[in-house]
Short mmCIF file of C-alpha atoms in Angstrom, two decimals:
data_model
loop_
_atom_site.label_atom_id
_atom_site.label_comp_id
_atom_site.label_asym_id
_atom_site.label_seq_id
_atom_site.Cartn_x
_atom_site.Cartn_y
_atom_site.Cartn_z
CA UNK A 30 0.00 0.00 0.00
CA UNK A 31 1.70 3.44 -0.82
CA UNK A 32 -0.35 6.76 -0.71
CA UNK A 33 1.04 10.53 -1.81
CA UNK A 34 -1.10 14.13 -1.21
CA UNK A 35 0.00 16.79 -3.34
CA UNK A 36 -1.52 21.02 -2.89
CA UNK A 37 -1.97 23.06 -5.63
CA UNK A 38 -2.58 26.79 -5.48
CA UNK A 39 -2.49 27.70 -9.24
CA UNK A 40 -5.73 29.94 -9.97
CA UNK A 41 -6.47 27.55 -13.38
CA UNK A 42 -8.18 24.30 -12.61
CA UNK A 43 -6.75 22.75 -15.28
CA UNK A 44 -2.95 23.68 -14.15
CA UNK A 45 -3.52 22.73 -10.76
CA UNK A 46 -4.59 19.10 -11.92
CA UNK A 47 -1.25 18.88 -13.68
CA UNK A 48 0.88 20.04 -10.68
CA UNK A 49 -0.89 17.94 -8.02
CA UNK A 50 -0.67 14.75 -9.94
CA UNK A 51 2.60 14.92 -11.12
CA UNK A 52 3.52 15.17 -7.64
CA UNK A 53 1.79 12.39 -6.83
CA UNK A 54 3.20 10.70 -9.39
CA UNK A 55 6.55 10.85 -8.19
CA UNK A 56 5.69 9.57 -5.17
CA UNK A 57 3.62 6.63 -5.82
CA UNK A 58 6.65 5.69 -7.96
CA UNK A 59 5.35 2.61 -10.06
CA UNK A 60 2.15 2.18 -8.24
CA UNK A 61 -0.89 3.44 -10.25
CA UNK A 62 -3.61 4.75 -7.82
CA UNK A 63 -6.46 3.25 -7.14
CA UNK A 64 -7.84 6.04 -5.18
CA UNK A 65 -8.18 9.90 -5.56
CA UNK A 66 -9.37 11.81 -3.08
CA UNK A 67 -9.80 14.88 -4.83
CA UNK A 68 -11.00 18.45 -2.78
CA UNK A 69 -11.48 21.64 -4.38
CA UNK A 70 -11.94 25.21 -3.61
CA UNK A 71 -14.94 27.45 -4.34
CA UNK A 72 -13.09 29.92 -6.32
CA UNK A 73 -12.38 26.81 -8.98
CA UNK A 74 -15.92 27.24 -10.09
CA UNK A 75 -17.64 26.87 -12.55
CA UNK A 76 -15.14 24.83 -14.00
CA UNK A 77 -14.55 22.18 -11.37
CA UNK A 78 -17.56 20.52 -13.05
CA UNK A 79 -14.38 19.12 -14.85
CA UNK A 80 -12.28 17.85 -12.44
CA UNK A 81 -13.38 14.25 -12.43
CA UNK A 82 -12.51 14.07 -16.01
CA UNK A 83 -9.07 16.43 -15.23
CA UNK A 84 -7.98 14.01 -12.69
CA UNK A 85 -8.75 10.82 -14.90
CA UNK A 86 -6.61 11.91 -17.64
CA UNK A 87 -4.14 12.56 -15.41
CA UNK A 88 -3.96 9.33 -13.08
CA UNK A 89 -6.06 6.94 -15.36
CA UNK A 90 -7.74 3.99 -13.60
CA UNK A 91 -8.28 5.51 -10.47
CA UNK A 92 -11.51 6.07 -8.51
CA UNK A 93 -12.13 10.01 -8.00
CA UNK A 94 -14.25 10.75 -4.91
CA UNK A 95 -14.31 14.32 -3.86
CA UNK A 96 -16.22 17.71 -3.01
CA UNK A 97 -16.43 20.95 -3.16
CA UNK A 98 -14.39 22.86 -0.04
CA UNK A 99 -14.08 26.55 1.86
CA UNK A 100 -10.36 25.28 2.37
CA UNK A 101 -8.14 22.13 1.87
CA UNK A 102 -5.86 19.78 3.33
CA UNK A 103 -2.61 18.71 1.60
CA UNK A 104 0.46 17.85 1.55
CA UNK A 105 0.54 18.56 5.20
CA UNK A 106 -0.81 22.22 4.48
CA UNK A 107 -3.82 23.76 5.38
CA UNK A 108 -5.69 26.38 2.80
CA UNK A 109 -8.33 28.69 3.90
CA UNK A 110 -10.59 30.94 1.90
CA UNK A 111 -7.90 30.88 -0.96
CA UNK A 112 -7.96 29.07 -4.28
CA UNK A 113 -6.30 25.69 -3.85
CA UNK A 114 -6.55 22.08 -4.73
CA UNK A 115 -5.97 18.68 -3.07
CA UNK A 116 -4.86 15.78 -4.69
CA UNK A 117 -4.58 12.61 -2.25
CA UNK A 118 -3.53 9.34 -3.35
CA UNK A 119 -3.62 5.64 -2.98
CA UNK A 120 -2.79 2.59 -4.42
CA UNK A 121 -4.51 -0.21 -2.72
CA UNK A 122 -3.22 -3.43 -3.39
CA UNK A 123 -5.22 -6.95 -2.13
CA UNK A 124 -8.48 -3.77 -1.47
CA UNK A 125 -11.96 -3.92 -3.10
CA UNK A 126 -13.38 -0.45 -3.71
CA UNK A 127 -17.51 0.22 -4.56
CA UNK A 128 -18.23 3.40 -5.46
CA UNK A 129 -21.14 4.43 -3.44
CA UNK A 130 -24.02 7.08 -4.60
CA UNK A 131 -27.28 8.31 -2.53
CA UNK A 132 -29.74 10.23 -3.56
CA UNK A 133 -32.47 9.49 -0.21
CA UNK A 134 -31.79 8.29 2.94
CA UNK A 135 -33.43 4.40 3.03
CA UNK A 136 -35.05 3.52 6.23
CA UNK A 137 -36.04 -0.01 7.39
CA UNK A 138 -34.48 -3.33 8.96
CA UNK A 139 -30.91 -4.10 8.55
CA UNK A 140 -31.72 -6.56 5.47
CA UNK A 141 -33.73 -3.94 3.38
CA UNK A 142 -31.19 -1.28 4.20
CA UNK A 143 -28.12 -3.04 2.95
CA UNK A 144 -30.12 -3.73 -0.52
CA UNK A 145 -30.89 -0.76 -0.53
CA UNK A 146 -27.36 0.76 0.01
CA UNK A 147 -26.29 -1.54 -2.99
CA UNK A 148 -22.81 -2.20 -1.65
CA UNK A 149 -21.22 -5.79 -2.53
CA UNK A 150 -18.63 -6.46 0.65
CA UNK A 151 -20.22 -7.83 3.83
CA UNK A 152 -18.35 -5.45 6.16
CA UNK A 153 -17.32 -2.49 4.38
CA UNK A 154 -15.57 0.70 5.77
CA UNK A 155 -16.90 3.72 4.48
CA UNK A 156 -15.50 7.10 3.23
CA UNK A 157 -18.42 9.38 3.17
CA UNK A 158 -18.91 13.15 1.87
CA UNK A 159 -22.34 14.72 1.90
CA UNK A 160 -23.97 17.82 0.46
CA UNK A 161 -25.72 19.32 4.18
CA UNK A 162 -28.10 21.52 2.03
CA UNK A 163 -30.14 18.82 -0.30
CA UNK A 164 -29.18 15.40 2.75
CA UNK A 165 -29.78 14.91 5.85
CA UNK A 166 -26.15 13.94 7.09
CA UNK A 167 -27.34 12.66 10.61
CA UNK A 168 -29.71 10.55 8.96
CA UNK A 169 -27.35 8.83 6.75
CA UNK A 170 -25.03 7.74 9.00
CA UNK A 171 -27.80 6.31 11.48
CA UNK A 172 -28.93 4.19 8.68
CA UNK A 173 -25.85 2.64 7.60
CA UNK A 174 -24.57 2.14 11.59
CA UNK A 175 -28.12 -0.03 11.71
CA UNK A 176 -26.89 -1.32 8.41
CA UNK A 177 -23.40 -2.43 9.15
CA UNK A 178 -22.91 -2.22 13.23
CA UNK A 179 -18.86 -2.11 14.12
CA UNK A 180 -17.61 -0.68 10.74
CA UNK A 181 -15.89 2.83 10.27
CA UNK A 182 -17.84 5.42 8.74
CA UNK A 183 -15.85 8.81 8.26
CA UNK A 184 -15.77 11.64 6.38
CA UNK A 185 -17.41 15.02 6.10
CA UNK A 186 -20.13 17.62 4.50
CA UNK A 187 -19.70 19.96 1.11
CA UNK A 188 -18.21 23.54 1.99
CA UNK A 189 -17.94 26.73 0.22
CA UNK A 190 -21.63 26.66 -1.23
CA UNK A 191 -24.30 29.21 0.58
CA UNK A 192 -26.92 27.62 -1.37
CA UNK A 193 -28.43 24.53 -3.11
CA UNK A 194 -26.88 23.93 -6.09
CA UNK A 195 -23.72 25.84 -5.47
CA UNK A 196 -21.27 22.69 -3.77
CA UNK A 197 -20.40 19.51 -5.85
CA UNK A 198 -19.92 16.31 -5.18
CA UNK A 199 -17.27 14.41 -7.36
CA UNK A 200 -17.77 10.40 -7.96
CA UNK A 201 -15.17 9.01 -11.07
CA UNK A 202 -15.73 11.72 -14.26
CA UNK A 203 -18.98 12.86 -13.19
CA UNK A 204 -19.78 16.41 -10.95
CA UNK A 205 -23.11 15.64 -9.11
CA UNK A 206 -25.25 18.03 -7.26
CA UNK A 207 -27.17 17.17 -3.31
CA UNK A 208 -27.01 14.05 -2.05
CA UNK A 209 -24.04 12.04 -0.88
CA UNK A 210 -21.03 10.11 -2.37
CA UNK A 211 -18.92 7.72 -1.14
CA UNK A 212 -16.71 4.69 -1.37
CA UNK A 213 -16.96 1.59 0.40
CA UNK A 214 -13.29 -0.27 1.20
CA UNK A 215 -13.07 -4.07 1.84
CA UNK A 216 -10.61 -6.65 2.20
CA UNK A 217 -6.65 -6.18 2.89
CA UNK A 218 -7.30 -2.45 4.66
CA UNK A 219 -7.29 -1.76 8.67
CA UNK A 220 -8.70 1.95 9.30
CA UNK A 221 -8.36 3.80 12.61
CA UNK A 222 -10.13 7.17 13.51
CA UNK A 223 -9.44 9.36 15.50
CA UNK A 224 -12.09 11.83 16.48
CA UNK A 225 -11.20 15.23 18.24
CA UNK A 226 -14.13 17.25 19.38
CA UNK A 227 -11.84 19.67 21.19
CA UNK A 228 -13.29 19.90 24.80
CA UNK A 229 -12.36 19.36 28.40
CA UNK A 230 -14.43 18.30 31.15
CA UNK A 231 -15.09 20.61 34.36
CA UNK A 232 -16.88 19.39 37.43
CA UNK A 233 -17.17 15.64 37.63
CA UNK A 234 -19.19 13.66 35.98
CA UNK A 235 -23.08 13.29 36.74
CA UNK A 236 -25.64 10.54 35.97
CA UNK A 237 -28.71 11.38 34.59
CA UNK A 238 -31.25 10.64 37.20
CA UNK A 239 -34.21 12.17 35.27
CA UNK A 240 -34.86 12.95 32.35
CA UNK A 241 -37.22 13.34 28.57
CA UNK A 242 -36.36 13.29 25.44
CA UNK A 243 -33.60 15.17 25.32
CA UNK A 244 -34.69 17.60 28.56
CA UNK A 245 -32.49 16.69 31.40
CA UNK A 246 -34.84 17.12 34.68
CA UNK A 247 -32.32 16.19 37.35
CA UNK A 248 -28.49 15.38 37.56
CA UNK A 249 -27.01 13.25 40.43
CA UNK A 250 -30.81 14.59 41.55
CA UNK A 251 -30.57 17.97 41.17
CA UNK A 252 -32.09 20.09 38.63
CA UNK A 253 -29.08 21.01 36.08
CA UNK A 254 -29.40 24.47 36.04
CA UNK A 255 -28.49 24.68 40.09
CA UNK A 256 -25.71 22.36 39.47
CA UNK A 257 -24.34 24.70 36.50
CA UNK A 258 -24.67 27.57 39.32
CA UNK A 259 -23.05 25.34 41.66
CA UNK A 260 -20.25 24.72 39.13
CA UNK A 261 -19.57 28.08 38.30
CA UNK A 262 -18.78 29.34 41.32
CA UNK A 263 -15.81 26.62 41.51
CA UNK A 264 -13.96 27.72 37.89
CA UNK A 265 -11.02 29.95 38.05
CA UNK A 266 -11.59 33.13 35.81
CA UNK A 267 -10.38 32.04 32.22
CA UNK A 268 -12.75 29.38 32.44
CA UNK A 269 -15.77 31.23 33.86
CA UNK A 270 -15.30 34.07 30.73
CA UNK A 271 -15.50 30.29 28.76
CA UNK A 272 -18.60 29.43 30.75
CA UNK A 273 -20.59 32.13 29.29
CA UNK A 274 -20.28 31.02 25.32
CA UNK A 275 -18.20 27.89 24.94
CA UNK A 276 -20.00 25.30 27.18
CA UNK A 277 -20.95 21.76 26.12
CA UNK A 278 -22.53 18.18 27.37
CA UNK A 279 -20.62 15.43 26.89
CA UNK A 280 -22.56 12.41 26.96
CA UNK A 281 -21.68 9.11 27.29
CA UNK A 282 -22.28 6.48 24.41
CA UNK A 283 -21.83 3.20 25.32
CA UNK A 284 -24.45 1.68 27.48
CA UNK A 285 -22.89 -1.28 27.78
CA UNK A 286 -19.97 -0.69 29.68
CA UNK A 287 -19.98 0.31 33.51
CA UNK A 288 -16.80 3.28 33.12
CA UNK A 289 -16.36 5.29 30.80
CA UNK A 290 -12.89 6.67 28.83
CA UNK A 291 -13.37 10.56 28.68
CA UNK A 292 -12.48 10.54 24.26
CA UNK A 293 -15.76 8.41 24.33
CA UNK A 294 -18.08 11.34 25.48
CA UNK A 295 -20.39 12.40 23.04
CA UNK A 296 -20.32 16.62 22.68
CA UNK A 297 -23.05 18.16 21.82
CA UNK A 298 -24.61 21.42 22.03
CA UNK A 299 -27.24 23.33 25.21
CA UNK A 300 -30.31 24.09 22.93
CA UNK A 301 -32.16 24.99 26.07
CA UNK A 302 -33.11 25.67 29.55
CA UNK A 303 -36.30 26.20 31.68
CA UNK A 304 -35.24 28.70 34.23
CA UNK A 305 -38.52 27.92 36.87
CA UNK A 306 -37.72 24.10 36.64
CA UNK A 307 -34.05 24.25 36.91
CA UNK A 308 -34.42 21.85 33.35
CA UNK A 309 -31.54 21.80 30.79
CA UNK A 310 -32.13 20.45 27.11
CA UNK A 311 -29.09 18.76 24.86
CA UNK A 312 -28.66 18.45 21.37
CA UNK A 313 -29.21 14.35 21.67
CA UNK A 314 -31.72 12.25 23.15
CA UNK A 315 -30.67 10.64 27.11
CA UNK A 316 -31.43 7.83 29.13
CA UNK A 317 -31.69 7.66 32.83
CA UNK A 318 -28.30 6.48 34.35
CA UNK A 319 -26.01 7.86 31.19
CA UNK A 320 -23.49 9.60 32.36
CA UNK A 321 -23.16 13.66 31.37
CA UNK A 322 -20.41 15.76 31.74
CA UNK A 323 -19.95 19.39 31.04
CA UNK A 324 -17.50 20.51 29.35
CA UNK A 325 -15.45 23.86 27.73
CA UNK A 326 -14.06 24.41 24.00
CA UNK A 327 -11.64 26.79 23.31
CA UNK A 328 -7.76 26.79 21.31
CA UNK A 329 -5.68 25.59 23.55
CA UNK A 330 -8.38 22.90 24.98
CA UNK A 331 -8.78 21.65 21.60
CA UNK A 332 -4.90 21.50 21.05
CA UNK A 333 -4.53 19.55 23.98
CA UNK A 334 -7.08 17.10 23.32
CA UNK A 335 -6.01 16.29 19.56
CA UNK A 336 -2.46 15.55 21.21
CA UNK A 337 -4.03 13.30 23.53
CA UNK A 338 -5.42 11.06 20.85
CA UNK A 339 -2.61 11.24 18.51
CA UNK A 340 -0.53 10.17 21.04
CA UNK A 341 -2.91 7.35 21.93
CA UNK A 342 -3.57 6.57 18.30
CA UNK A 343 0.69 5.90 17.73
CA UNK A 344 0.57 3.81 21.25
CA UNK A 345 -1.86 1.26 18.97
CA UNK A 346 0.31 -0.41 17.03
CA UNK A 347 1.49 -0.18 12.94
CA UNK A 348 1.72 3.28 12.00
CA UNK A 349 -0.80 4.52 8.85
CA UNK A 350 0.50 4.65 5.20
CA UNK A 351 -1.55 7.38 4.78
CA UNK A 352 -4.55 9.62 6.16
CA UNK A 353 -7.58 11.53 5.28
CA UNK A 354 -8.76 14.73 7.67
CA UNK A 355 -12.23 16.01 7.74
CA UNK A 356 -11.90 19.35 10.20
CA UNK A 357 -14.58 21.35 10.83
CA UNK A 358 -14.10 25.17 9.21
CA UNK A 359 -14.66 26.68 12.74
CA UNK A 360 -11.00 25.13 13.36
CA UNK A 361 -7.94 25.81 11.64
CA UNK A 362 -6.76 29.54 11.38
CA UNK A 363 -10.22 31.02 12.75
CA UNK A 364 -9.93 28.91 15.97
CA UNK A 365 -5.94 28.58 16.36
CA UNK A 366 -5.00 31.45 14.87
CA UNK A 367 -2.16 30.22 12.37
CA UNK A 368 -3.02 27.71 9.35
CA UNK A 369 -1.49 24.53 9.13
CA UNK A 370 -2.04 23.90 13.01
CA UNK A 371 -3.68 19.87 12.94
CA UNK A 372 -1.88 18.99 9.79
CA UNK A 373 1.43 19.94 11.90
CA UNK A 374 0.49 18.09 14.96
CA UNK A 375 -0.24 15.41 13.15
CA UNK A 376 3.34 15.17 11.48
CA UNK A 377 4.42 16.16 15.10
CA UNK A 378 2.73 13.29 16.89
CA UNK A 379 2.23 10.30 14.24
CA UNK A 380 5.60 11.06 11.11
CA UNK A 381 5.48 11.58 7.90
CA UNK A 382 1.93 10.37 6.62
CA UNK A 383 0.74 11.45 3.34
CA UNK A 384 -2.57 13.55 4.71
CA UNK A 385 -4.96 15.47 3.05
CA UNK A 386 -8.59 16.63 3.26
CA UNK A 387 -10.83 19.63 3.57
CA UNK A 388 -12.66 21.77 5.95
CA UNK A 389 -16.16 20.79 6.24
CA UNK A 390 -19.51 21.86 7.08
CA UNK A 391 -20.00 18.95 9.36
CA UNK A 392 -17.70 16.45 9.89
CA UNK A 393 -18.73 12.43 9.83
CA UNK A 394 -16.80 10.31 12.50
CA UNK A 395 -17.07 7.41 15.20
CA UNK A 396 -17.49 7.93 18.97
CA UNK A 397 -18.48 5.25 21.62
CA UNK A 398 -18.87 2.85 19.18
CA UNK A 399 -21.72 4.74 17.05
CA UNK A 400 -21.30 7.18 14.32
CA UNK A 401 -22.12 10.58 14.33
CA UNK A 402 -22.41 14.13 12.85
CA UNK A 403 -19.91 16.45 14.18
CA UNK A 404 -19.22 20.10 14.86
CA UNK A 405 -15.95 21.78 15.87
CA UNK A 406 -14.67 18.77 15.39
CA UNK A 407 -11.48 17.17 13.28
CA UNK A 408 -11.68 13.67 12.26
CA UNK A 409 -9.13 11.74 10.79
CA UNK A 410 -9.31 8.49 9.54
CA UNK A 411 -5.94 6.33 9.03
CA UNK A 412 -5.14 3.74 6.40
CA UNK A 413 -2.48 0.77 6.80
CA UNK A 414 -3.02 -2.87 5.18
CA UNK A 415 -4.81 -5.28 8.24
CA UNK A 416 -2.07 -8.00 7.43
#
């Protein structure tokens, strides 16, 4: 298995194919690609309708999948708001690879879902990329967790498009507007994610001792809203200025295990809160007895927690031949300041792994064992060969 990512700033499409692939080229070497991931900025259009057929007749016999982007990842570079191209490449040896295309979200049991998903391996891993203005993202991914339980799903929504009809989707030669794309991966391929939602927990955690819906009535027994007064009063001052706009619940996802590892809290947003009942509501449905922690977002929290799970990540095992990032476009230079800043942790913490992506609109990714969509987040998703 090799891969390469090449970044291409040239303001021509058509120029920017041709740099991008011959540097892929001489990095694969002799090993055609089987695989383009292919992300392009706004300012390419209208003539990224073409880059399907670009890319083919540059790297023939490879699969394009791809999207539209606000910025993109390659080549261990991050571009933002500028034009730019990614080009990231893989030749697969001993892998299977479906080309996947949805136009509706099927609903049903397992057995009808799978036909209707159309996809040939048994136990697939799945590179998504969604268009959030024509598909309901959240929807999708349910479907194909109840689908095929225990396999990775990862990837991320469209960017750089205000309005339907405005981003692409890319899927071989053709450009294809709403809906989703994707590819589904079988045999000789491993993939490990790593999802970074960029929080730390204050207080301790609480167990939900009453709730609806998504309403939380009591924590621990308490109504939430005296236990957020309660908890405010213990923060130092940077946090406390952090309390006021950049506070989350982090819920736990699997109910099947007694303790809980803090990367396996679900974050999600406060939509809500009932000031006479003390109530709080969350941006996902509870259960009594899950356990809920709050939690704080800012820079240096979410640097801190992406170098926890690298660091975890290269404690696993084989390192990746290459990697994918879907990263949210509140991240990168708007949140840290400086571009490049995951893409350089990530060479920091794991080596030299060709990487590339693009900042998304929503980001697809793994946590607790279920799939989910994503905000703020940056998901990465690692390739090696399983033997």
């Amino acid at each position: 298995m090799r891969w390469a990512s090449a970044l291409s700033q040239k303001a021509g499409l058509d120029e920017a194919v041709v740099e991008a692939a011959t540097s892929v080229r001489g990095s694969l070497g002799d090993a055609p690609p089987d695989l383009v991931a292919a992300f392009v900025s706004a300012h390419h259009r209208p003539t990224y309708v073409r880059l399907g057929e670009l890319v083919g007749r540059e790297l023939p016999g490879t699969l394009v999948l791809g999207c539209t982007a606000f910025g993109v990842i390659g080549a261990g570079h991050e571009v933002e708001g500028e034009p730019a191209l990614s080009l990231t490449a893989a030749s697969l040896p001993g892998v299977d690879l479906q080309p996947i295309r949805i136009e509706e979200v099927p609903a049903g049991p397992p057995d009808d879902l799978r036909q209707a998903f159309g996809i040939r391996a048994a136990r697939p891993h799945l590179v998504l990329l969604a268009d959030p203005l024509t598909l309901d993202a959240a929807e999708l991914v349910s479907s194909l967790d109840v689908a095929y339980p225990g396999m990775i799903k990862i990837g991320g929504l469209a960017s750089g498009g205000a309005s339907p009809g405005e981003n692409r989707l890319f899927l071989g030669a053709e450009a294809l507007w709403g809906g989703a794309v994707g590819v589904a991966l079988s045999g000789n391929l491993a993939v490990d994610t790593i999802v970074a939602q960029g929080c730390r927990p204050i207080g301790h955690p609480m167990l939900v001792t009453r709730c609806e819906g998504n309403v939380v009535h009591e924590l621990d027994g308490k109504p939430p809203l005296a236990v957020l007064r309660e908890l405010f009063e213990t923060l130092p001052e940077r946090d406390r200025d952090l309390f006021q706009n950049s506070l989350f619940a982090g819920v736990e996802m699997r109910q099947d295990q007694v303790e809980y590892r803090e990367g396996e809290l679900l974050v999600r947003n406060l939509v809500g809160a009932d000031s006479d009942t003390g109530a709080l509501a969350v941006g996902a449905p509870l259960h009594t007895m899950q356990v809920l922690q709050f939690l704080l977002r800012d820079a240096r929290t979410a640097e801190e927690d992406l170098a926890r799970l690298l660091d975890r990540s290269k404690q696993r095992g084989a390192p990746p031949r290459g990697a994918l990032l879907f990263s949210c476009v509140g991240r990168g230079a708007h949140l840290f300041g400086k571009p490049d800043h995951d893409s350089a942790l990530f060479r920091e913490k794991v080596g030299p792994v060709p990487l590339g992506g693009f900042f998304c609109n929503g980001e697809i990714g793994p946590v607790g064992g279920s799939t989910f969509l994503h905000g703020y987040t940056s998901a990465f998703a690692l390739f090696r060969e399983a033997r």
